[in-house]
Amino acid sequence: CAVMDSSSVRTLFMLLMAANSVADVPRLRDLASKLNIFVGTAAGATKLSDGQYNSTLKDQFSLVTPENSCKWLATEPGEGKFQFTDCDLIYNTTVKYNQSFRGHNLCWGTHNPAWLSRLAGNRSALETALKRHILTVAGRYRGKAYAWDVVNEAVSNSPTGNAYLKTNIWYPTVPNYIDLAFQSAFAADPKAKLFYNDYAAEGLNAKSNAIYGMVKSMISRGIPIHGIGLQAHLSLAGSGVFGGEDRHFSDWKLSSAPSYDDIVANVKRFADLGLEIHFTELDVSMRGSQGSENGKLQKQADIYSRVLKACLSNSRCKNYEVWGFTDKYTWLGSQNEPDLFDVKYQPKPCFDAVVNILRNKTVAV
């Protein structure tokens, strides 16, 4: 038989070690399924050509949200001219990997195509555009999507009384646009769970109070809303200006992490309305925080743990989802190091913390 030289033996050893290291990484989706919750992630269509990205997506997550591929800018770049190449790619990937598809999003005040801005101030034209878009996009995946973020980030960061909605392309021109969006989404796909999704509302504060009042009113008026998405874009450095590289978010703020008790109380009050709760976009930026690298990694792990424990405290919390899973591709920029895996796809302490909780926690009843 052939005899391998020392170089070949060394190469084989390294390959075997790499294979074993991948095999040794626990699968979050398997652990979470035992607790009857999803563990999800956002995924980008352009990243699927990265083999390691693809394999980690497949192995670790039971639910996937398209990061940008199903937004207005991607799906209706010209008025009434739809294209679904990337949105379909994400959906078809979830089918291939036996994952649930969580659509995002059907109505937002930003990241919209230029043609939509030309309708500003024209209520009739905006209503027509909104209904057509939602019926077309959600209708394409009728009976296939687990859920949709129907309206995204509509509530002001500083709400006061009845003045709680952001001024944007939709409001105040179409004062009932949120109701209209949910009614259109229900008509397009009556089996999908329909969510309102927002940031900086994970704990008890003025913004989450305004969201609570809004959705409670929607329920009382028979508007079809089934869940709340709490984004959880958090930072070790506390609340402050967004540190990423996207000009659309120049005034966007990350949040300091609320206390465990605060998150639990907030989840409970939405659950008591009969709503399903998803943590939809969790990441924890380390940029700008003080201390040693190991210390910061442990603080990051503590926040990932806090949010997961709060979710598991209530049986109506069904999704623990991160907004990307590797620092290599984070929307915040790799210098923020916010994700479960580092730039080389190695699990970080926050990943280990999540694994330990999923292994040892009993689900709420």
Short mmCIF file of C-alpha atoms in Angstrom, two decimals:
data_model
loop_
_atom_site.label_atom_id
_atom_site.label_comp_id
_atom_site.label_asym_id
_atom_site.label_seq_id
_atom_site.Cartn_x
_atom_site.Cartn_y
_atom_site.Cartn_z
CA CYS A 1 0.00 0.00 0.00
CA ALA A 2 1.05 3.61 -0.50
CA VAL A 3 2.90 5.37 2.30
CA MET A 4 2.07 9.03 3.00
CA ASP A 5 4.90 11.45 3.58
CA SER A 6 4.99 13.64 6.69
CA SER A 7 3.45 16.61 4.86
CA SER A 8 0.46 14.55 3.75
CA VAL A 9 -0.04 13.16 7.23
CA ARG A 10 0.04 16.66 8.69
CA THR A 11 -2.52 17.88 6.13
CA LEU A 12 -4.83 14.95 6.82
CA PHE A 13 -4.55 15.55 10.55
CA MET A 14 -5.53 19.20 10.15
CA LEU A 15 -8.53 18.28 7.98
CA LEU A 16 -9.71 15.73 10.51
CA MET A 17 -9.32 18.23 13.34
CA ALA A 18 -11.34 20.82 11.42
CA ALA A 19 -14.08 18.31 10.66
CA ASN A 20 -14.23 17.24 14.30
CA SER A 21 -14.36 20.84 15.51
CA VAL A 22 -17.39 21.51 13.29
CA ALA A 23 -19.06 18.29 14.41
CA ASP A 24 -18.44 19.20 18.08
CA VAL A 25 -20.33 22.50 17.87
CA PRO A 26 -23.79 21.98 19.43
CA ARG A 27 -26.76 22.66 17.16
CA LEU A 28 -28.92 25.42 18.60
CA ARG A 29 -31.92 24.38 16.52
CA ASP A 30 -31.94 20.90 18.04
CA LEU A 31 -31.68 22.21 21.59
CA ALA A 32 -34.37 24.86 21.05
CA SER A 33 -36.81 22.42 19.46
CA LYS A 34 -36.96 20.52 22.75
CA LEU A 35 -38.25 23.71 24.39
CA ASN A 36 -40.76 24.36 21.60
CA ILE A 37 -39.19 27.62 20.44
CA PHE A 38 -37.46 28.75 17.28
CA VAL A 39 -33.87 29.88 17.24
CA GLY A 40 -33.66 32.14 14.24
CA THR A 41 -31.39 34.41 12.25
CA ALA A 42 -31.51 36.99 9.52
CA ALA A 43 -29.80 35.82 6.34
CA GLY A 44 -28.50 37.71 3.31
CA ALA A 45 -28.92 36.34 -0.21
CA THR A 46 -25.45 37.47 -1.33
CA LYS A 47 -23.81 35.63 1.57
CA LEU A 48 -25.15 32.20 0.65
CA SER A 49 -22.23 31.68 -1.74
CA ASP A 50 -19.94 31.49 1.32
CA GLY A 51 -19.77 27.79 2.15
CA GLN A 52 -19.13 28.29 5.86
CA TYR A 53 -21.96 30.79 6.10
CA ASN A 54 -24.28 28.34 4.39
CA SER A 55 -23.36 25.37 6.55
CA THR A 56 -23.66 27.36 9.78
CA LEU A 57 -27.05 28.71 8.68
CA LYS A 58 -28.22 25.16 7.95
CA ASP A 59 -26.87 23.55 11.11
CA GLN A 60 -27.75 26.14 13.73
CA PHE A 61 -31.08 27.78 12.93
CA SER A 62 -34.68 26.62 12.68
CA LEU A 63 -36.13 29.89 11.40
CA VAL A 64 -34.76 32.40 8.88
CA THR A 65 -35.70 36.00 8.11
CA PRO A 66 -34.53 37.64 4.87
CA GLU A 67 -32.27 40.50 5.94
CA ASN A 68 -33.06 42.84 3.03
CA SER A 69 -34.27 40.61 0.22
CA CYS A 70 -38.02 40.99 0.77
CA LYS A 71 -38.17 44.71 1.55
CA TRP A 72 -39.76 47.23 -0.81
CA LEU A 73 -36.44 48.31 -2.30
CA ALA A 74 -35.69 44.72 -3.33
CA THR A 75 -39.13 43.49 -4.35
CA GLU A 76 -40.73 46.55 -6.00
CA PRO A 77 -37.87 48.70 -7.32
CA GLY A 78 -40.18 50.23 -9.94
CA GLU A 79 -43.80 51.17 -9.38
CA GLY A 80 -45.87 48.04 -9.94
CA LYS A 81 -42.78 46.19 -11.22
CA PHE A 82 -42.00 43.31 -8.90
CA GLN A 83 -38.99 41.05 -8.77
CA PHE A 84 -38.39 38.25 -6.29
CA THR A 85 -35.01 36.73 -7.15
CA ASP A 86 -33.38 37.25 -3.77
CA CYS A 87 -36.54 36.87 -1.70
CA ASP A 88 -37.23 33.56 -3.44
CA LEU A 89 -33.62 32.50 -2.83
CA ILE A 90 -33.98 32.93 0.92
CA TYR A 91 -37.38 31.21 0.95
CA ASN A 92 -36.10 28.27 -1.12
CA THR A 93 -33.11 27.96 1.19
CA THR A 94 -35.42 27.59 4.18
CA VAL A 95 -37.30 24.85 2.37
CA LYS A 96 -34.05 23.04 1.57
CA TYR A 97 -32.85 23.27 5.17
CA ASN A 98 -36.22 22.49 6.78
CA GLN A 99 -36.51 25.92 8.36
CA SER A 100 -39.47 28.24 8.92
CA PHE A 101 -39.64 31.39 6.80
CA ARG A 102 -40.30 34.69 8.60
CA GLY A 103 -41.03 37.48 6.12
CA HIS A 104 -39.61 40.99 6.67
CA ASN A 105 -41.05 43.55 6.07
CA LEU A 106 -44.18 44.75 4.29
CA CYS A 107 -44.32 48.39 5.39
CA TRP A 108 -41.53 50.67 6.64
CA GLY A 109 -40.84 54.37 6.65
CA THR A 110 -37.32 54.02 5.25
CA HIS A 111 -35.33 51.88 2.79
CA ASN A 112 -38.04 52.46 0.19
CA PRO A 113 -37.58 52.93 -3.57
CA ALA A 114 -37.31 56.43 -5.00
CA TRP A 115 -40.60 56.14 -6.88
CA LEU A 116 -42.51 55.79 -3.62
CA SER A 117 -41.22 59.12 -2.33
CA ARG A 118 -42.73 60.80 -5.37
CA LEU A 119 -46.17 59.85 -4.02
CA ALA A 120 -45.59 61.85 -0.82
CA GLY A 121 -48.70 63.73 0.25
CA ASN A 122 -51.03 61.83 -2.09
CA ARG A 123 -53.21 59.72 0.20
CA SER A 124 -55.08 57.84 -2.50
CA ALA A 125 -51.91 56.92 -4.40
CA LEU A 126 -50.12 55.81 -1.23
CA GLU A 127 -53.05 53.64 -0.13
CA THR A 128 -53.19 52.02 -3.55
CA ALA A 129 -49.43 51.39 -3.54
CA LEU A 130 -49.47 49.96 -0.01
CA LYS A 131 -52.31 47.52 -0.68
CA ARG A 132 -50.89 46.42 -4.05
CA HIS A 133 -47.45 45.82 -2.59
CA ILE A 134 -48.61 43.80 0.39
CA LEU A 135 -51.13 41.74 -1.56
CA THR A 136 -48.47 40.92 -4.15
CA VAL A 137 -45.51 40.19 -1.85
CA ALA A 138 -47.29 38.39 0.99
CA GLY A 139 -49.58 36.75 -1.55
CA ARG A 140 -46.61 35.20 -3.35
CA TYR A 141 -45.77 33.23 -0.20
CA ARG A 142 -49.38 32.57 0.82
CA GLY A 143 -49.53 29.53 3.08
CA LYS A 144 -45.72 29.27 3.13
CA ALA A 145 -44.60 31.97 5.56
CA TYR A 146 -44.75 31.29 9.29
CA ALA A 147 -44.99 35.03 9.96
CA TRP A 148 -44.53 38.51 8.51
CA ASP A 149 -43.27 41.71 10.05
CA VAL A 150 -46.13 43.72 8.59
CA VAL A 151 -45.18 47.15 9.90
CA ASN A 152 -41.65 47.97 11.00
CA GLU A 153 -40.46 50.73 13.33
CA ALA A 154 -43.45 53.06 13.14
CA VAL A 155 -43.42 54.34 16.73
CA SER A 156 -41.39 57.40 17.76
CA ASN A 157 -38.40 57.03 20.05
CA SER A 158 -39.89 59.84 22.16
CA PRO A 159 -43.68 59.40 22.08
CA THR A 160 -45.92 61.88 23.86
CA GLY A 161 -49.57 61.08 24.45
CA ASN A 162 -51.40 60.54 21.18
CA ALA A 163 -48.40 61.79 19.20
CA TYR A 164 -46.59 58.49 19.11
CA LEU A 165 -46.09 57.72 15.41
CA LYS A 166 -43.06 58.79 13.40
CA THR A 167 -43.57 61.21 10.55
CA ASN A 168 -42.64 59.35 7.36
CA ILE A 169 -43.85 58.63 3.82
CA TRP A 170 -47.02 57.07 5.27
CA TYR A 171 -47.86 59.25 8.24
CA PRO A 172 -49.70 61.55 8.65
CA THR A 173 -50.80 61.41 4.99
CA VAL A 174 -52.41 58.00 5.53
CA PRO A 175 -53.39 58.21 9.23
CA ASN A 176 -54.70 54.62 9.31
CA TYR A 177 -51.83 53.09 7.35
CA ILE A 178 -50.93 50.59 10.08
CA ASP A 179 -54.46 49.20 10.18
CA LEU A 180 -54.53 49.13 6.39
CA ALA A 181 -51.23 47.25 6.21
CA PHE A 182 -52.39 44.54 8.63
CA GLN A 183 -55.76 44.16 6.92
CA SER A 184 -54.02 43.80 3.55
CA ALA A 185 -51.54 41.26 4.91
CA PHE A 186 -54.37 39.18 6.36
CA ALA A 187 -56.18 39.25 3.03
CA ALA A 188 -52.98 38.16 1.27
CA ASP A 189 -52.17 35.31 3.66
CA PRO A 190 -54.71 34.54 6.40
CA LYS A 191 -52.54 31.69 7.76
CA ALA A 192 -49.41 33.76 8.41
CA LYS A 193 -48.86 35.29 11.85
CA LEU A 194 -48.77 39.06 11.53
CA PHE A 195 -46.32 41.08 13.64
CA TYR A 196 -45.52 44.64 14.55
CA ASN A 197 -41.71 44.94 14.91
CA ASP A 198 -39.64 47.65 16.62
CA TYR A 199 -36.40 48.46 18.46
CA ALA A 200 -35.64 50.03 21.87
CA ALA A 201 -38.84 48.52 23.28
CA GLU A 202 -37.53 45.37 24.95
CA GLY A 203 -38.10 46.65 28.49
CA LEU A 204 -40.63 48.92 30.16
CA ASN A 205 -40.25 52.46 28.83
CA ALA A 206 -42.18 55.21 27.07
CA LYS A 207 -41.75 53.62 23.65
CA SER A 208 -42.88 50.15 24.68
CA ASN A 209 -45.81 51.76 26.52
CA ALA A 210 -46.85 53.49 23.29
CA ILE A 211 -46.53 50.24 21.33
CA TYR A 212 -48.57 48.41 23.95
CA GLY A 213 -51.32 51.02 23.77
CA MET A 214 -51.31 50.93 19.97
CA VAL A 215 -51.62 47.16 19.64
CA LYS A 216 -54.18 46.93 22.45
CA SER A 217 -56.31 49.40 20.49
CA MET A 218 -55.79 47.41 17.29
CA ILE A 219 -56.98 44.24 18.98
CA SER A 220 -60.05 45.97 20.41
CA ARG A 221 -60.95 47.23 16.91
CA GLY A 222 -60.56 43.79 15.32
CA ILE A 223 -57.37 44.54 13.38
CA PRO A 224 -55.63 41.20 12.64
CA ILE A 225 -52.39 41.37 14.62
CA HIS A 226 -50.91 38.22 16.13
CA GLY A 227 -47.54 39.15 17.55
CA ILE A 228 -44.92 41.64 18.66
CA GLY A 229 -41.32 41.65 17.46
CA LEU A 230 -38.83 43.05 19.97
CA GLN A 231 -35.66 43.67 17.99
CA ALA A 232 -33.06 43.88 20.80
CA HIS A 233 -30.22 45.71 19.05
CA LEU A 234 -28.18 46.22 22.21
CA SER A 235 -24.81 47.64 23.22
CA LEU A 236 -22.37 47.13 26.08
CA ALA A 237 -21.55 50.84 25.91
CA GLY A 238 -25.13 51.82 26.73
CA SER A 239 -27.60 53.79 24.67
CA GLY A 240 -26.02 55.90 21.99
CA VAL A 241 -25.71 56.73 18.35
CA PHE A 242 -25.58 53.76 16.01
CA GLY A 243 -22.00 52.84 15.22
CA GLY A 244 -22.44 51.19 11.85
CA GLU A 245 -21.64 52.25 8.33
CA ASP A 246 -25.07 52.63 6.71
CA ARG A 247 -26.06 56.23 5.96
CA HIS A 248 -29.75 55.38 6.33
CA PHE A 249 -29.14 54.82 10.04
CA SER A 250 -27.13 57.95 10.84
CA ASP A 251 -29.50 58.82 13.71
CA TRP A 252 -30.29 55.26 14.72
CA LYS A 253 -29.57 54.36 18.32
CA LEU A 254 -28.54 51.13 19.94
CA SER A 255 -29.96 50.47 23.40
CA SER A 256 -28.47 49.48 26.69
CA ALA A 257 -29.85 46.15 27.83
CA PRO A 258 -32.88 46.39 30.15
CA SER A 259 -32.89 44.36 33.34
CA TYR A 260 -34.17 40.80 33.27
CA ASP A 261 -37.22 41.77 35.37
CA ASP A 262 -38.03 44.63 32.98
CA ILE A 263 -37.91 42.38 29.93
CA VAL A 264 -40.00 39.69 31.63
CA ALA A 265 -42.66 42.23 32.65
CA ASN A 266 -42.79 43.67 29.15
CA VAL A 267 -43.09 40.24 27.54
CA LYS A 268 -45.85 39.31 29.99
CA ARG A 269 -48.05 42.30 29.26
CA PHE A 270 -47.95 41.65 25.51
CA ALA A 271 -48.52 37.95 26.12
CA ASP A 272 -51.53 38.79 28.28
CA LEU A 273 -53.07 40.45 25.21
CA GLY A 274 -52.94 37.03 23.53
CA LEU A 275 -50.00 37.97 21.32
CA GLU A 276 -47.01 35.84 20.35
CA ILE A 277 -43.66 37.42 21.22
CA HIS A 278 -40.52 37.14 19.11
CA PHE A 279 -37.10 38.56 19.85
CA THR A 280 -36.35 39.33 16.24
CA GLU A 281 -33.00 41.07 15.71
CA LEU A 282 -30.76 40.40 18.68
CA ASP A 283 -27.14 41.51 18.58
CA VAL A 284 -24.90 43.03 21.26
CA SER A 285 -22.25 45.50 20.14
CA MET A 286 -19.00 45.59 22.11
CA ARG A 287 -17.72 48.73 20.38
CA GLY A 288 -16.95 51.61 22.72
CA SER A 289 -17.19 49.52 25.88
CA GLN A 290 -14.46 49.48 28.50
CA GLY A 291 -12.52 46.59 29.99
CA SER A 292 -10.52 43.59 28.88
CA GLU A 293 -11.52 41.57 25.82
CA ASN A 294 -12.45 38.60 27.99
CA GLY A 295 -14.46 40.84 30.28
CA LYS A 296 -16.39 42.33 27.38
CA LEU A 297 -17.07 38.92 25.90
CA GLN A 298 -18.49 37.75 29.24
CA LYS A 299 -20.73 40.84 29.50
CA GLN A 300 -21.93 40.19 25.98
CA ALA A 301 -22.70 36.58 26.92
CA ASP A 302 -24.61 37.77 29.98
CA ILE A 303 -26.91 39.92 27.80
CA TYR A 304 -27.54 37.13 25.30
CA SER A 305 -28.40 34.94 28.28
CA ARG A 306 -30.68 37.54 29.85
CA VAL A 307 -32.79 37.90 26.74
CA LEU A 308 -33.08 34.15 26.22
CA LYS A 309 -34.05 33.53 29.84
CA ALA A 310 -36.70 36.25 29.60
CA CYS A 311 -38.11 34.63 26.47
CA LEU A 312 -38.19 31.21 28.10
CA SER A 313 -40.01 32.67 31.11
CA ASN A 314 -43.22 32.97 29.07
CA SER A 315 -44.83 30.26 26.96
CA ARG A 316 -46.01 32.84 24.40
CA CYS A 317 -42.43 33.79 23.51
CA LYS A 318 -41.72 31.53 20.55
CA ASN A 319 -38.66 32.93 18.77
CA TYR A 320 -35.15 33.86 19.90
CA GLU A 321 -33.59 35.36 16.79
CA VAL A 322 -30.30 37.07 16.01
CA TRP A 323 -29.77 39.63 13.25
CA GLY A 324 -26.94 37.75 11.60
CA PHE A 325 -24.73 35.21 13.29
CA THR A 326 -21.12 35.97 12.34
CA ASP A 327 -19.06 39.10 12.98
CA LYS A 328 -17.76 38.66 9.44
CA TYR A 329 -21.01 39.94 7.94
CA THR A 330 -22.78 41.95 10.65
CA TRP A 331 -24.80 44.95 9.48
CA LEU A 332 -23.17 46.95 12.30
CA GLY A 333 -19.66 46.48 10.91
CA SER A 334 -17.22 43.82 12.12
CA GLN A 335 -15.58 46.24 14.57
CA ASN A 336 -18.71 45.97 16.73
CA GLU A 337 -18.25 42.19 17.22
CA PRO A 338 -21.95 41.74 18.07
CA ASP A 339 -22.72 38.17 16.98
CA LEU A 340 -22.64 34.56 18.21
CA PHE A 341 -19.70 33.58 15.98
CA ASP A 342 -16.53 35.56 15.28
CA VAL A 343 -15.24 36.47 11.80
CA LYS A 344 -13.77 32.95 11.43
CA TYR A 345 -17.04 31.27 12.43
CA GLN A 346 -15.68 30.22 15.81
CA PRO A 347 -18.30 30.14 18.59
CA LYS A 348 -17.94 32.97 21.10
CA PRO A 349 -18.77 32.87 24.83
CA CYS A 350 -22.25 34.21 24.02
CA PHE A 351 -22.87 31.12 21.87
CA ASP A 352 -21.73 28.85 24.71
CA ALA A 353 -24.02 30.71 27.12
CA VAL A 354 -27.02 30.22 24.84
CA VAL A 355 -26.20 26.51 24.51
CA ASN A 356 -25.99 26.09 28.28
CA ILE A 357 -29.37 27.73 28.85
CA LEU A 358 -31.10 25.72 26.13
CA ARG A 359 -29.65 22.52 27.56
CA ASN A 360 -30.62 23.20 31.15
CA LYS A 361 -33.73 25.40 31.07
CA THR A 362 -37.23 24.07 31.39
CA VAL A 363 -39.85 25.77 29.25
CA ALA A 364 -42.56 27.93 30.83
CA VAL A 365 -46.09 26.58 30.89
#
